[in-house]
XYZ file of C-alpha atoms in Angstrom:
457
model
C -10.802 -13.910 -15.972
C -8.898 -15.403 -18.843
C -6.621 -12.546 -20.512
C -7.549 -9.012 -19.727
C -5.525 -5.496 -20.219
C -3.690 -3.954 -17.536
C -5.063 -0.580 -16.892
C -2.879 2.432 -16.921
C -1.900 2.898 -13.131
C -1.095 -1.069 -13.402
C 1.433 -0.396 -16.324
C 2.981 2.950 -14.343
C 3.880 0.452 -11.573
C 5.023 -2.028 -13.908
C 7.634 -0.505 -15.793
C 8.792 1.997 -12.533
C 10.239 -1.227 -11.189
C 13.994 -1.438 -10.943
C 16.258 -3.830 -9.137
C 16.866 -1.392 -6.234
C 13.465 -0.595 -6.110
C 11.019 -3.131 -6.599
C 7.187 -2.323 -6.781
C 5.617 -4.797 -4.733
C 3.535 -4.275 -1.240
C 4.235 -6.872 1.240
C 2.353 -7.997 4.758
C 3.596 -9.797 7.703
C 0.895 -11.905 9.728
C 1.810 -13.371 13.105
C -0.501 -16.027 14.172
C -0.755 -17.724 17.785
C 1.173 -20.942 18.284
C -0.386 -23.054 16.292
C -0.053 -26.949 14.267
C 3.480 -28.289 15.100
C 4.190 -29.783 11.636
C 5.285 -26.860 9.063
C 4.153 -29.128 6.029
C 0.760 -28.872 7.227
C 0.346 -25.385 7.483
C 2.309 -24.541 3.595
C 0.174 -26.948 2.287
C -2.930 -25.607 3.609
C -1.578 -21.830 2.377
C -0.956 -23.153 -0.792
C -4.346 -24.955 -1.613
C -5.879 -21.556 -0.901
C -3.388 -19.151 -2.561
C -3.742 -21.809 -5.851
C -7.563 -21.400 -5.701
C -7.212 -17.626 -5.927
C -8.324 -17.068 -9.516
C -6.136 -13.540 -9.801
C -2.858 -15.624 -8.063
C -2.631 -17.639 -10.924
C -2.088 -14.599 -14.030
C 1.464 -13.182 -15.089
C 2.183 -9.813 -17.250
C 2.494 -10.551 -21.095
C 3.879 -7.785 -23.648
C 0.905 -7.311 -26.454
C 1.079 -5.369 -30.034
C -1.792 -3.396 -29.292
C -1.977 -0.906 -27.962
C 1.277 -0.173 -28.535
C 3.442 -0.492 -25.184
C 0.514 -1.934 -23.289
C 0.544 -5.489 -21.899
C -1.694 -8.077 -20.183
C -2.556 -10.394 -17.326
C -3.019 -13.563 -18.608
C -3.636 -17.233 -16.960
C 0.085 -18.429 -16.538
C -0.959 -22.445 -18.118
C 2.197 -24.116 -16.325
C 1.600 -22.485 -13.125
C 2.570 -24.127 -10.367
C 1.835 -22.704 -6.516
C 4.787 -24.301 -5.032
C 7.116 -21.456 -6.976
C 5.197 -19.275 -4.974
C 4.974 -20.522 -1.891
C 7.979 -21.652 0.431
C 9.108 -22.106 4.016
C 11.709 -21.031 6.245
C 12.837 -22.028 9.609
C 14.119 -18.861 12.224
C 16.374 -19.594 15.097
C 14.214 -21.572 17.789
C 15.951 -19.760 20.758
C 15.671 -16.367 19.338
C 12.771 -13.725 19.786
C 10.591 -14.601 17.007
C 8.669 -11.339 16.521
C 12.270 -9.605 15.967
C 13.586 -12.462 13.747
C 10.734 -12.559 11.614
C 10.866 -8.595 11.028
C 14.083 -8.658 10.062
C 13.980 -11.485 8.178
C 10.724 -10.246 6.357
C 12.830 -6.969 5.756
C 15.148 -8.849 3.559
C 12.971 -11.074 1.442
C 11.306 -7.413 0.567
C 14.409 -6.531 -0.877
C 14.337 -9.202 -3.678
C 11.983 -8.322 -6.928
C 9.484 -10.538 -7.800
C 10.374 -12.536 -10.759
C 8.500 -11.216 -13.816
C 8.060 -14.548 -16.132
C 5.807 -16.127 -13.400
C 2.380 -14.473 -11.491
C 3.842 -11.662 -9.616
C 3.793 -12.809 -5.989
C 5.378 -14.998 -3.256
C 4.339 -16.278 0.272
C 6.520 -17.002 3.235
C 5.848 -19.574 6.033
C 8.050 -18.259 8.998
C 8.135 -20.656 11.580
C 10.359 -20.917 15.012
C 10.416 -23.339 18.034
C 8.131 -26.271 17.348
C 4.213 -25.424 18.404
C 5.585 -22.334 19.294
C 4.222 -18.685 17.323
C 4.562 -18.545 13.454
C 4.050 -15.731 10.527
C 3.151 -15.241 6.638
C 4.720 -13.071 4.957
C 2.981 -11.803 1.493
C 4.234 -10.066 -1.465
C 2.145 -8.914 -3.996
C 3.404 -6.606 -7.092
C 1.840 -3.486 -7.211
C 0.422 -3.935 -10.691
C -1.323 -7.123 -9.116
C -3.200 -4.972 -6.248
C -3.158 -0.994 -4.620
C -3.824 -1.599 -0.945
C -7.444 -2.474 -0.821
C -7.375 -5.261 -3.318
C -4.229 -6.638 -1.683
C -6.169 -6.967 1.823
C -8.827 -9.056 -0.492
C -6.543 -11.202 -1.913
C -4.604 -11.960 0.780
C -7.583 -12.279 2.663
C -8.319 -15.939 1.229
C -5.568 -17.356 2.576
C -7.982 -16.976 6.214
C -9.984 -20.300 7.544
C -12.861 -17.578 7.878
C -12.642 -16.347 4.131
C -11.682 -19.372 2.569
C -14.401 -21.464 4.333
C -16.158 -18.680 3.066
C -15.250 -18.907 -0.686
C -15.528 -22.690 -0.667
C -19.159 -22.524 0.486
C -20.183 -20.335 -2.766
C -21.328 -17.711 0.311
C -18.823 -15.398 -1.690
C -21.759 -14.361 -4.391
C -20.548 -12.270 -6.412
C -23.248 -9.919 -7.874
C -24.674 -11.561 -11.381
C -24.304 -8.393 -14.180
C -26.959 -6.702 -15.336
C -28.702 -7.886 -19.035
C -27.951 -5.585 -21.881
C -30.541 -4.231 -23.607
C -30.044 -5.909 -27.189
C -28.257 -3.570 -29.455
C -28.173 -3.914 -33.717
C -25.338 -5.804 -35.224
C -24.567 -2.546 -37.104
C -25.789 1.161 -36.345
C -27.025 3.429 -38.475
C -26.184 6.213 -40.248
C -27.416 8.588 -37.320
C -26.567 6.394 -34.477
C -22.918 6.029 -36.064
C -22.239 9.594 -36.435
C -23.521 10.206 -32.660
C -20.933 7.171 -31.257
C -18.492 9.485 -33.694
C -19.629 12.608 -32.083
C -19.719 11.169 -28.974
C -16.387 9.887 -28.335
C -14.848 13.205 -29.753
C -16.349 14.690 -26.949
C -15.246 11.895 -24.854
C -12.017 12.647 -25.559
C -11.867 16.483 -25.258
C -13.214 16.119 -22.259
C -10.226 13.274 -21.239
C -7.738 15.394 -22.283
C -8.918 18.468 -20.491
C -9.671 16.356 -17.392
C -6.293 15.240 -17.807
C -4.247 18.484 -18.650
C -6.346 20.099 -15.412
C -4.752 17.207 -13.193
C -1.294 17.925 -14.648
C -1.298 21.885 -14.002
C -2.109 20.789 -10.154
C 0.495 18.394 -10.137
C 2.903 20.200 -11.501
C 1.792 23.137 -8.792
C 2.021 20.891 -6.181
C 5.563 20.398 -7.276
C 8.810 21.058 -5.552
C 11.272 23.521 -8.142
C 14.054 22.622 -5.545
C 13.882 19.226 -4.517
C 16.124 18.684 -1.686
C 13.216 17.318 0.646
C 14.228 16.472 4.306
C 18.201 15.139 5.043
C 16.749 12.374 7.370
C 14.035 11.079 5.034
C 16.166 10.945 1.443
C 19.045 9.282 0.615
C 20.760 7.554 -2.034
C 19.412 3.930 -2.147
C 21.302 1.257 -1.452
C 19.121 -1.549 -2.557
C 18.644 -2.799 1.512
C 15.646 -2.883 3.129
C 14.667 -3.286 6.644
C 11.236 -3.428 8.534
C 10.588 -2.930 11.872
C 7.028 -2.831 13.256
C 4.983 -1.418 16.332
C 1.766 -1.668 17.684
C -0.316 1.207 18.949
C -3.800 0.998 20.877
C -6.525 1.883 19.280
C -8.452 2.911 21.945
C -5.942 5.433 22.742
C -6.100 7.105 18.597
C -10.138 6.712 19.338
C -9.483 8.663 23.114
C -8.054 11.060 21.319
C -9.876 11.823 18.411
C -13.285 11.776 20.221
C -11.411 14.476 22.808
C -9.730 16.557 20.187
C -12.203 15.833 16.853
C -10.921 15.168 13.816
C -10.590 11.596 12.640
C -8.712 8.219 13.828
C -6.408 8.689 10.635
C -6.082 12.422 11.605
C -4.812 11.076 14.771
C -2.304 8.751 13.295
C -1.332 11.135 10.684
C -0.366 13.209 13.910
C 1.230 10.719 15.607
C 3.400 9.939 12.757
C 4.429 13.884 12.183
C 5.100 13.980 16.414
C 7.527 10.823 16.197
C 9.454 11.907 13.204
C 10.474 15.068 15.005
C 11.345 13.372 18.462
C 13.102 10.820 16.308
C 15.281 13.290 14.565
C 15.600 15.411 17.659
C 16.645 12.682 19.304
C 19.563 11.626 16.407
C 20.727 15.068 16.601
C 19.442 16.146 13.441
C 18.376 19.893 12.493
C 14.441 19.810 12.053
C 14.011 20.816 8.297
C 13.122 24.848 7.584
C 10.163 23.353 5.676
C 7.651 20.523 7.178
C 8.293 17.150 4.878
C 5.361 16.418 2.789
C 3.824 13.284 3.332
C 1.864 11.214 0.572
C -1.591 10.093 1.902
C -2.929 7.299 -0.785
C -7.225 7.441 -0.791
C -9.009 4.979 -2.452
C -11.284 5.413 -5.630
C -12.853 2.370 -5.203
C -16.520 2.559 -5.266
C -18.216 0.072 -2.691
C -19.384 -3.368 -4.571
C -16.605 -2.515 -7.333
C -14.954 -6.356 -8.914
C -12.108 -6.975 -6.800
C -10.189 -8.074 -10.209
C -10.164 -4.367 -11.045
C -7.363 -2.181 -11.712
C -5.433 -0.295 -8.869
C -8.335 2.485 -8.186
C -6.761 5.464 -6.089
C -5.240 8.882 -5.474
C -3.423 10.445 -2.425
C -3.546 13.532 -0.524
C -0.693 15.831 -0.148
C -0.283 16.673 3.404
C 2.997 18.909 5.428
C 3.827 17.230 8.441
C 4.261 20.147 10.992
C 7.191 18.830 13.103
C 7.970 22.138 13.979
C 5.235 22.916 16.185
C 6.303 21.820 19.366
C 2.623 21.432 20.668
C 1.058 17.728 20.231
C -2.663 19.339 20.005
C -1.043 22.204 17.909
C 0.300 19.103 15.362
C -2.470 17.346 15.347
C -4.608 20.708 14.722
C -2.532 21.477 11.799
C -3.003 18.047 10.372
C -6.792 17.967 10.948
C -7.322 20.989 8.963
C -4.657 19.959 6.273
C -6.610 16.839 5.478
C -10.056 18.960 5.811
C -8.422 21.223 2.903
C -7.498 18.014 0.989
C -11.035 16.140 1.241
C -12.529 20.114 0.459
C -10.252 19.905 -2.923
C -10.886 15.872 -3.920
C -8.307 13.347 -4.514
C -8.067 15.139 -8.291
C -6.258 17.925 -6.839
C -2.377 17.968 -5.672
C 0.889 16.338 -6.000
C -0.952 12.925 -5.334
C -3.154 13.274 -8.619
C -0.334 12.149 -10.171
C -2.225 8.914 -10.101
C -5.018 10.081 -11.587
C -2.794 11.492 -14.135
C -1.376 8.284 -14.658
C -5.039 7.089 -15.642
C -5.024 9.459 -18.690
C -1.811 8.235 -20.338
C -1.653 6.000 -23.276
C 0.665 2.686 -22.044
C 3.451 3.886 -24.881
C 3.940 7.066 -22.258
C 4.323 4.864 -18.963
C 6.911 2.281 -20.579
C 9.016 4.710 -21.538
C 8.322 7.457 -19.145
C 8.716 5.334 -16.310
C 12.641 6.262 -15.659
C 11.600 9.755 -15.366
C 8.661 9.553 -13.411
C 10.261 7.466 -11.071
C 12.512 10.442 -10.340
C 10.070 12.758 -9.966
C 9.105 11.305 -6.376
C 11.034 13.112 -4.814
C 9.945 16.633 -6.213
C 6.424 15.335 -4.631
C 6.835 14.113 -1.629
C 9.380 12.706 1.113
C 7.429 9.914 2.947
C 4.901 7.654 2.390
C 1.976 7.252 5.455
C -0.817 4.951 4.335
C -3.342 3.441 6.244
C -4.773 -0.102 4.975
C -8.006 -1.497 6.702
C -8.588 -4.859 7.695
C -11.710 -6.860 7.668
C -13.270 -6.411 11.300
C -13.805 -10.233 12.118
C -11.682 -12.485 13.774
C -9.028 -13.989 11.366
C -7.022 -17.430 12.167
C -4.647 -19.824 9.780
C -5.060 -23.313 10.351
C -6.813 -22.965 13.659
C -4.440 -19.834 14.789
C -5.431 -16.881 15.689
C -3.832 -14.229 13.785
C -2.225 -11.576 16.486
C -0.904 -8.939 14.245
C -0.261 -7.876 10.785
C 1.658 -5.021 9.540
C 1.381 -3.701 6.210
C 4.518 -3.070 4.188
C 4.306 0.034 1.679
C 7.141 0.543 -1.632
C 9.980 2.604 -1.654
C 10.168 5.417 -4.070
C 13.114 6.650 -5.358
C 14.887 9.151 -3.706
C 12.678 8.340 -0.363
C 14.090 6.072 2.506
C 11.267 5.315 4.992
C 7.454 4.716 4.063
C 4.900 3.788 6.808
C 2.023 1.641 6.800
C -0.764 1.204 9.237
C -3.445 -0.927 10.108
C -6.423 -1.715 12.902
C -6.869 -5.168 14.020
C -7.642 -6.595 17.138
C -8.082 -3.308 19.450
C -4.321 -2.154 17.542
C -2.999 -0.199 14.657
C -0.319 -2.441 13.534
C 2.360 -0.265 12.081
C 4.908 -1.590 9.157
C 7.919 0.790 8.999
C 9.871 0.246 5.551
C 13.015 1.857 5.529
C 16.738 1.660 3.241
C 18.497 -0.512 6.072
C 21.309 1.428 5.059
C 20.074 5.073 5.567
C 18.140 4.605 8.015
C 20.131 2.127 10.590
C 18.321 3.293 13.539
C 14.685 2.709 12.419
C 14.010 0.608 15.791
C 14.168 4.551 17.590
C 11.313 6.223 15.445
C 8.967 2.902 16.579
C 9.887 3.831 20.421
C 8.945 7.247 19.295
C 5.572 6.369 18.192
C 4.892 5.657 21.421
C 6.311 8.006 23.319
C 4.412 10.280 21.196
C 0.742 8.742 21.277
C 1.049 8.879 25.228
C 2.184 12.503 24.890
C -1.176 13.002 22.925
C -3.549 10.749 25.270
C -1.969 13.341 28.312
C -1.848 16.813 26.415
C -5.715 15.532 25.624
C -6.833 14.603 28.889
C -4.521 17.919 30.338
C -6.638 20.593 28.093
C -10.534 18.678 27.854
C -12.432 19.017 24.521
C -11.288 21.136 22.286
């Protein structure tokens, strides 16, 4: 992949970025102690990040079509821009010091002359644990094609790659076509892509009116979710078992993401009953990202995916009652398709010409908060055992974007028998972020016991 045009949902994320909100996802990996020398360990990360074809291309302005812009192979690239390490207090707890830590390199954009990403080698007391942390614009990858990315930088996948056992699927022949058409076949392509684009712009005028429906006239959202930004960012993370989510979900029905999506809505209230806030008249909306990604789809594909629009009901005081309310809420969504709601404002994004997203994107970015007041995505991770350098990786916890006028978003994902949760939050608005991972607890054990209290529903 030499030069190629970024597709429209790559430019939206593109030109939303702003200095207090940068547009890049970000992961934190925590490996077993592992190789004493740090050297060897960023060298080995950056002889696999460099032979990641899509880790090497940066964004280039073109003059058609007008606004758009490409990825392109960066020719002075040089992996050790990218890549860098930093030493953490050897007496401290390095699971907390790398979180916070993490937090703050999340704050910084990624610079936009060079490939749009940056690794971190975290390391502590000598032979003791260490972590990666990766940031990846989101014009470079939506959640899926982040995890396959960043998945080379694994012995298993990276063995894997070197091997050729990779095989990527050889394209189909096409059927040998004239150098020129004819007079018939012409005015059929002409005929054609009329059509083709009557039908676009109904698809795309149907996806508006439901966005626009979808939409909040009064936008004040919920107090303990929206703030003013101040630039900061903080992470903290927790780790839930997944046996427990499964427990549940096989008691109660539903699905494991039901479950979470429960979970979530039951800590948020404890959280904010617990900080002595008012629980909002009106549930907060949560934004649900779903993939569009068809199975055996390129992984150097554009960001392929749509969300679901779902109200939290933290009112209900009732764990089963929640997590009733959220199981048919998401049964209404999947009913409806991901071309439906507030979160087909991706797909949306999909029918705009690139002029409309670079100059659209300071009112767009706005607009987040007439949508939706959290984030809660859920990113899955390749099954196998993964290790770095011999390590075995204990945990990794997705990091999600902040939109504007939106302090917390919440990322989850299964490894190892856990969900590991990120929780990405304006360290300013939210200084007490370390409560609503407690809750998360407290509130999956307040499921597992309401479950096993009441039998199969």
């Amino acid at each position: 992949m030499s030069s190629e045009l970024l597709a429209p949902l790559d430019l939206a994320f593109w030109h939303l970025e702003t200095a207090d909100h940068p547009m890049h996802l970000g992961a934190l990996a925590r490996f077993d102690p592992g190789p004493a020398d740090p050297a060897g360990v960023l060298g080995l990360l950056a002889e696999r990040a460099a032979a990641i074809p899509r880790l090497r291309m940066r964004v280039r302005d073109v003059l058609l079509p007008v606004g758009g812009a490409r990825w392109s192979a960066d020719k002075s690239f040089d992996v050790h821009r990218h890549v860098r390490h930093i030493g953490l207090p050897e007496d401290g707890d390095f699971a907390a010091e790398a979180a916070r830590l993490a937090g703050e390199l999340m704050e910084r954009p990624l610079e936009r002359g060079l490939p749009p990403w940056e690794m971190y080698l975290l390391t502590g007391a000598p032979g003791g644990p260490f972590a990666v942390l990766v940031k990846l614009h989101h014009a470079l990858a939506d959640g899926m094609r982040a995890v396959a990315i960043g998945a080379g930088i694994f012995d298993e996948i990276a063995g894997v790659t070197r091997r050729g056992g990779g095989g990527r699927r050889r394209p189909r022949p096409v059927p040998p076509r004239s150098w020129m058409p004819g007079p018939w076949t012409a005015a059929g392509l002409v005929g054609g892509a009329a059509r083709g684009r009557i039908e676009e712009l109904g698809h795309a005028l149907g996806v508006g009116a439901s966005v626009v429906r979808a939409s909040r006239l009064d936008p004040r959202g919920t107090p303990a979710l929206t703030a003013e930004s101040s630039g900061t960012r903080r992470l903290v993370t927790a780790e839930l078992d997944l046996e427990e989510i499964r427990r549940v979900r096989r008691e109660a029905g539903g699905t494991a993401n039901d479950v979470l999506l429960a979970v979530v809505a039951g800590a948020l209230r404890h959280w904010m009953l617990e900080r002595g806030d008012r629980l909002p008249a009106d549930d907060p909306r949560a934004l649900v990202p779903v993939s569009r990604r068809r199975p055996g789809s390129p992984p150097d594909s554009g960001n392929t995916f749509s969300a679901y629009l779902l109200d939290l009901p933290l009112a209900d005081p009732d764990p089963l009652c929640r997590l009733d309310a959220v199981r048919r809420g998401m049964d209404r969504n999947k009913a409806a398709g991901p071309s439906r709601g507030a979160g087909a404002v991706a797909v949306l994004a999909d029918q705009l010409p690139p002029l409309a997203h670079r100059f659209g994107a300071a009112l767009a970015g706005g607009a987040a908060r007439m949508l939706f007041d959290v984030l809660v995505t859920n990113v899955p991770l390749p099954r196998s055992a993964l290790s770095l350098a011999g390590s075995p990786l204990r945990a990794l916890h997705p990091m999600a974007p902040l939109a504007r006028g939106q302090s917390l978003a919440i990322a989850m994902s299964p490894y190892g028998g856990q969900v590991h949760v990120g929780l990405v939050a304006d360290g300013k608005a939210l200084p007490d972020l370390d409560r609503l991972a407690h809750a998360l607890h407290a509130e999956l054990a307040g499921l597992v016991k309401a479950t096993d209290r009441s039998g199969p529903l």
